[in-house]
Amino acid sequence: GNSVTQMEGPVTLSEEAFLTINCTYTATGYPSLFWYVQYPGEGLQLLLKATKADDKGSNKGFEATYRKETTSFHLEKGSVQVSDSAVYFCASSNNAGNMLTFGGGTRLMVKP
Amino acid sequence: GAVVSQHPSRVICKSGTSVKIECRSLDFQATTMFWYRQFPKQSLMLMATSNEGSKATYEQGVEKDKFLINHASLTLSTLTVTSAHPEDSSFYICSARDVKSPEKLFFGSGTQLSVL
């Protein structure tokens, strides 16, 4: 079955620092890949996604590129803000698109 | 955007009692809802897929009689943890698939269950 591995947190950064959260996956076939974000006290929200190799998903300044050769989908942002403090989950879907496999989540803390 | 309401957000109960968690899609219809469980520092684990009007499909290793799922309407699915024990303490989260946009999943805010 699918599996997703992401770096453990917490990741602590100063405002305007560069962010990378690593995510690698194993899967049969060609999964879609997602990053979800969970702000304190809220539910998971879809941040961005990519459905095929070399696709780049982007939203709110965050980007991630679907790298089939390295089975990775690392999340990046050039300049983080305090409001980006949250838990970020990497996920992959099965081929049918009806099931998600999540990584363990990475807590990001951005200090002013 | 679409909202999934999950209630309660936190519950503490005694061992042996049953706890019901509700998952409602507030502004869309969901023929399919999913229930996940998250242990501390581990990934979300899919427990079961809930389909409106039919029996839920459970993942391997999930006890059907322990985790009762009912999806009686297009906007409500419930998960009942029966005869809860301390090892059932966990974070439970639901997600719902919009029948009009099946590629989208919307998540509830989760329920932290603590069994004493």
Short mmCIF file of C-alpha atoms in Angstrom, two decimals:
data_model
loop_
_atom_site.label_atom_id
_atom_site.label_comp_id
_atom_site.label_asym_id
_atom_site.label_seq_id
_atom_site.Cartn_x
_atom_site.Cartn_y
_atom_site.Cartn_z
CA GLY A 1 0.00 0.00 0.00
CA ASN A 2 0.90 3.65 -0.10
CA SER A 3 3.04 5.26 2.56
CA VAL A 4 4.14 8.82 3.19
CA THR A 5 7.12 9.95 5.23
CA GLN A 6 7.71 13.52 6.24
CA MET A 7 10.26 15.17 8.44
CA GLU A 8 9.53 15.31 12.11
CA GLY A 9 9.02 18.60 13.78
CA PRO A 10 8.77 20.91 15.30
CA VAL A 11 10.39 23.23 12.82
CA THR A 12 11.10 26.61 14.36
CA LEU A 13 11.93 29.54 12.11
CA SER A 14 12.18 33.28 12.34
CA GLU A 15 9.85 35.41 10.28
CA GLU A 16 10.93 35.80 6.65
CA ALA A 17 13.10 32.67 6.76
CA PHE A 18 13.02 30.06 4.00
CA LEU A 19 10.98 26.96 4.69
CA THR A 20 11.42 23.41 3.45
CA ILE A 21 9.43 20.48 4.78
CA ASN A 22 10.51 17.21 3.21
CA CYS A 23 8.03 14.60 2.07
CA THR A 24 8.66 11.29 0.31
CA TYR A 25 6.16 8.67 -0.71
CA THR A 26 5.90 5.08 -1.83
CA ALA A 27 3.02 4.02 -4.00
CA THR A 28 1.95 1.74 -6.77
CA GLY A 29 0.82 3.48 -9.87
CA TYR A 30 0.60 7.23 -10.08
CA PRO A 31 -0.83 8.82 -6.96
CA SER A 32 -1.87 12.41 -6.60
CA LEU A 33 0.04 14.27 -3.92
CA PHE A 34 -1.24 16.83 -1.45
CA TRP A 35 -0.20 19.15 1.30
CA TYR A 36 -2.77 19.84 3.98
CA VAL A 37 -2.47 22.43 6.73
CA GLN A 38 -4.07 22.45 10.15
CA TYR A 39 -4.13 25.78 11.91
CA PRO A 40 -4.61 25.76 15.69
CA GLY A 41 -8.16 24.84 16.60
CA GLU A 42 -9.23 24.25 13.01
CA GLY A 43 -9.72 21.32 10.70
CA LEU A 44 -7.43 20.19 7.96
CA GLN A 45 -7.45 22.35 4.86
CA LEU A 46 -6.06 21.52 1.46
CA LEU A 47 -3.05 23.76 0.83
CA LEU A 48 -1.96 22.54 -2.59
CA LYS A 49 -1.85 19.48 -4.76
CA ALA A 50 -0.21 17.95 -7.82
CA THR A 51 -1.69 15.18 -9.89
CA LYS A 52 1.18 14.07 -12.14
CA ALA A 53 4.93 14.06 -12.38
CA ASP A 54 6.63 17.45 -12.68
CA ASP A 55 3.44 19.28 -11.72
CA LYS A 56 3.96 22.13 -9.32
CA GLY A 57 1.25 22.95 -6.83
CA SER A 58 1.23 26.43 -5.32
CA ASN A 59 -0.92 28.44 -2.95
CA LYS A 60 -0.39 31.30 -0.49
CA GLY A 61 3.30 31.46 -1.37
CA PHE A 62 3.84 27.75 -0.76
CA GLU A 63 5.06 25.47 -3.53
CA ALA A 64 5.70 21.78 -4.00
CA THR A 65 6.83 19.90 -7.10
CA TYR A 66 5.86 16.28 -7.83
CA ARG A 67 9.21 14.53 -8.38
CA LYS A 68 8.66 11.01 -9.58
CA GLU A 69 12.37 10.22 -9.90
CA THR A 70 12.96 10.94 -6.23
CA THR A 71 9.39 10.10 -5.09
CA SER A 72 9.27 13.42 -3.29
CA PHE A 73 6.91 16.33 -2.81
CA HIS A 74 8.79 18.79 -0.63
CA LEU A 75 6.94 21.87 0.59
CA GLU A 76 8.73 25.21 0.27
CA LYS A 77 8.07 28.85 1.01
CA GLY A 78 10.50 31.64 0.43
CA SER A 79 9.53 33.85 3.36
CA VAL A 80 7.42 32.51 6.21
CA GLN A 81 5.14 34.58 8.40
CA VAL A 82 3.98 34.11 11.95
CA SER A 83 0.55 33.29 10.57
CA ASP A 84 2.03 30.24 8.83
CA SER A 85 2.48 28.55 12.19
CA ALA A 86 0.50 25.32 11.89
CA VAL A 87 0.84 21.59 11.37
CA TYR A 88 1.48 20.53 7.79
CA PHE A 89 0.53 17.10 6.47
CA CYS A 90 1.78 15.51 3.29
CA ALA A 91 -0.57 12.98 1.72
CA SER A 92 -0.93 10.73 -1.29
CA SER A 93 -4.03 9.28 -2.82
CA ASN A 94 -4.66 5.88 -4.26
CA ASN A 95 -5.23 5.56 -8.00
CA ALA A 96 -8.98 5.77 -7.60
CA GLY A 97 -8.59 9.00 -5.66
CA ASN A 98 -10.89 7.94 -2.88
CA MET A 99 -8.40 7.27 -0.13
CA LEU A 100 -5.66 9.34 1.36
CA THR A 101 -2.52 8.23 3.12
CA PHE A 102 -1.07 10.88 5.39
CA GLY A 103 2.39 11.52 6.71
CA GLY A 104 2.83 12.11 10.40
CA GLY A 105 2.56 15.87 10.21
CA THR A 106 5.19 18.54 10.82
CA ARG A 107 4.58 21.36 13.25
CA LEU A 108 5.90 24.71 12.07
CA MET A 109 6.45 27.52 14.53
CA VAL A 110 7.38 30.92 13.18
CA LYS A 111 8.70 33.48 15.63
CA PRO A 112 8.49 37.22 15.06
CA GLY B 1 -15.97 27.21 1.24
CA ALA B 2 -17.44 23.91 2.23
CA VAL B 3 -17.60 23.24 5.95
CA VAL B 4 -17.55 19.99 7.85
CA SER B 5 -18.62 20.24 11.46
CA GLN B 6 -17.34 17.60 13.83
CA HIS B 7 -18.66 17.37 17.35
CA PRO B 8 -17.57 17.14 20.10
CA SER B 9 -14.07 18.56 19.77
CA ARG B 10 -12.98 17.04 23.03
CA VAL B 11 -14.44 14.35 25.25
CA ILE B 12 -13.29 12.68 28.43
CA CYS B 13 -15.09 9.55 29.52
CA LYS B 14 -14.80 6.65 31.91
CA SER B 15 -13.70 3.24 30.79
CA GLY B 16 -16.63 1.12 29.66
CA THR B 17 -18.82 3.94 28.41
CA SER B 18 -19.71 4.64 24.80
CA VAL B 19 -18.95 7.84 22.97
CA LYS B 20 -20.63 9.15 19.83
CA ILE B 21 -18.87 11.52 17.45
CA GLU B 22 -20.83 13.37 14.79
CA CYS B 23 -19.61 14.57 11.43
CA ARG B 24 -21.86 16.91 9.46
CA SER B 25 -21.43 18.51 6.09
CA LEU B 26 -23.02 21.92 6.53
CA ASP B 27 -23.41 23.25 3.03
CA PHE B 28 -23.01 20.29 0.74
CA GLN B 29 -24.14 16.71 0.40
CA ALA B 30 -21.69 13.93 1.08
CA THR B 31 -22.46 10.41 -0.08
CA THR B 32 -19.10 9.32 1.26
CA MET B 33 -17.43 10.19 4.53
CA PHE B 34 -14.20 8.86 5.92
CA TRP B 35 -13.15 8.30 9.49
CA TYR B 36 -9.50 8.56 10.52
CA ARG B 37 -7.65 8.01 13.72
CA GLN B 38 -4.39 9.64 14.70
CA PHE B 39 -2.11 8.38 17.40
CA PRO B 40 0.39 10.84 18.85
CA LYS B 41 3.28 11.47 16.50
CA GLN B 42 1.88 9.07 13.95
CA SER B 43 0.08 9.59 10.72
CA LEU B 44 -3.64 9.64 10.22
CA MET B 45 -4.91 6.11 9.75
CA LEU B 46 -8.03 5.47 7.75
CA MET B 47 -10.46 3.48 9.87
CA ALA B 48 -13.48 3.15 7.64
CA THR B 49 -15.35 4.51 4.67
CA SER B 50 -18.94 5.47 5.35
CA ASN B 51 -21.43 5.43 2.51
CA GLU B 52 -24.87 6.92 2.85
CA GLY B 53 -27.55 4.28 3.16
CA SER B 54 -25.22 1.30 3.28
CA LYS B 55 -22.84 -0.44 5.63
CA ALA B 56 -19.47 1.08 6.25
CA THR B 57 -16.34 -0.48 4.85
CA TYR B 58 -13.74 -1.03 7.54
CA GLU B 59 -10.00 -1.16 7.10
CA GLN B 60 -8.14 -4.27 8.10
CA GLY B 61 -7.59 -4.47 11.80
CA VAL B 62 -10.43 -2.12 12.74
CA GLU B 63 -13.08 -3.77 14.90
CA LYS B 64 -16.53 -3.27 13.42
CA ASP B 65 -18.31 -3.93 16.69
CA LYS B 66 -16.04 -1.56 18.52
CA PHE B 67 -16.35 1.37 16.15
CA LEU B 68 -19.92 1.64 14.95
CA ILE B 69 -20.49 3.87 11.97
CA ASN B 70 -23.84 5.14 10.80
CA HIS B 71 -24.38 7.30 7.72
CA ALA B 72 -28.10 7.80 7.74
CA SER B 73 -28.31 10.94 5.64
CA LEU B 74 -26.35 12.82 3.02
CA THR B 75 -25.09 15.27 5.60
CA LEU B 76 -24.44 13.21 8.72
CA SER B 77 -22.18 10.34 9.68
CA THR B 78 -21.60 9.19 13.24
CA LEU B 79 -18.85 7.14 14.82
CA THR B 80 -19.64 5.44 18.11
CA VAL B 81 -16.79 4.07 20.17
CA THR B 82 -18.45 1.35 22.22
CA SER B 83 -17.24 0.29 25.63
CA ALA B 84 -14.29 2.63 25.39
CA HIS B 85 -10.99 1.73 27.03
CA PRO B 86 -7.85 3.80 27.62
CA GLU B 87 -6.22 2.38 24.50
CA ASP B 88 -9.02 3.97 22.47
CA SER B 89 -7.79 7.39 23.53
CA SER B 90 -6.82 9.14 20.33
CA PHE B 91 -7.62 11.93 17.92
CA TYR B 92 -10.46 11.05 15.56
CA ILE B 93 -11.14 13.05 12.44
CA CYS B 94 -13.70 12.76 9.68
CA SER B 95 -13.70 13.93 6.11
CA ALA B 96 -16.49 14.26 3.60
CA ARG B 97 -16.59 14.05 -0.15
CA ASP B 98 -18.77 16.60 -1.93
CA VAL B 99 -21.13 14.71 -4.21
CA LYS B 100 -20.89 17.56 -6.74
CA SER B 101 -17.11 17.71 -6.67
CA PRO B 102 -15.92 14.20 -5.81
CA GLU B 103 -12.25 15.09 -6.13
CA LYS B 104 -12.50 17.34 -3.09
CA LEU B 105 -12.26 16.18 0.48
CA PHE B 106 -13.23 18.42 3.38
CA PHE B 107 -12.15 17.68 6.89
CA GLY B 108 -13.71 18.19 10.25
CA SER B 109 -11.75 19.74 13.09
CA GLY B 110 -11.28 16.46 14.90
CA THR B 111 -12.25 14.99 18.25
CA GLN B 112 -9.77 14.34 21.03
CA LEU B 113 -11.01 11.34 23.00
CA SER B 114 -9.53 10.61 26.41
CA VAL B 115 -10.66 7.48 28.19
CA LEU B 116 -9.85 7.31 31.88
#
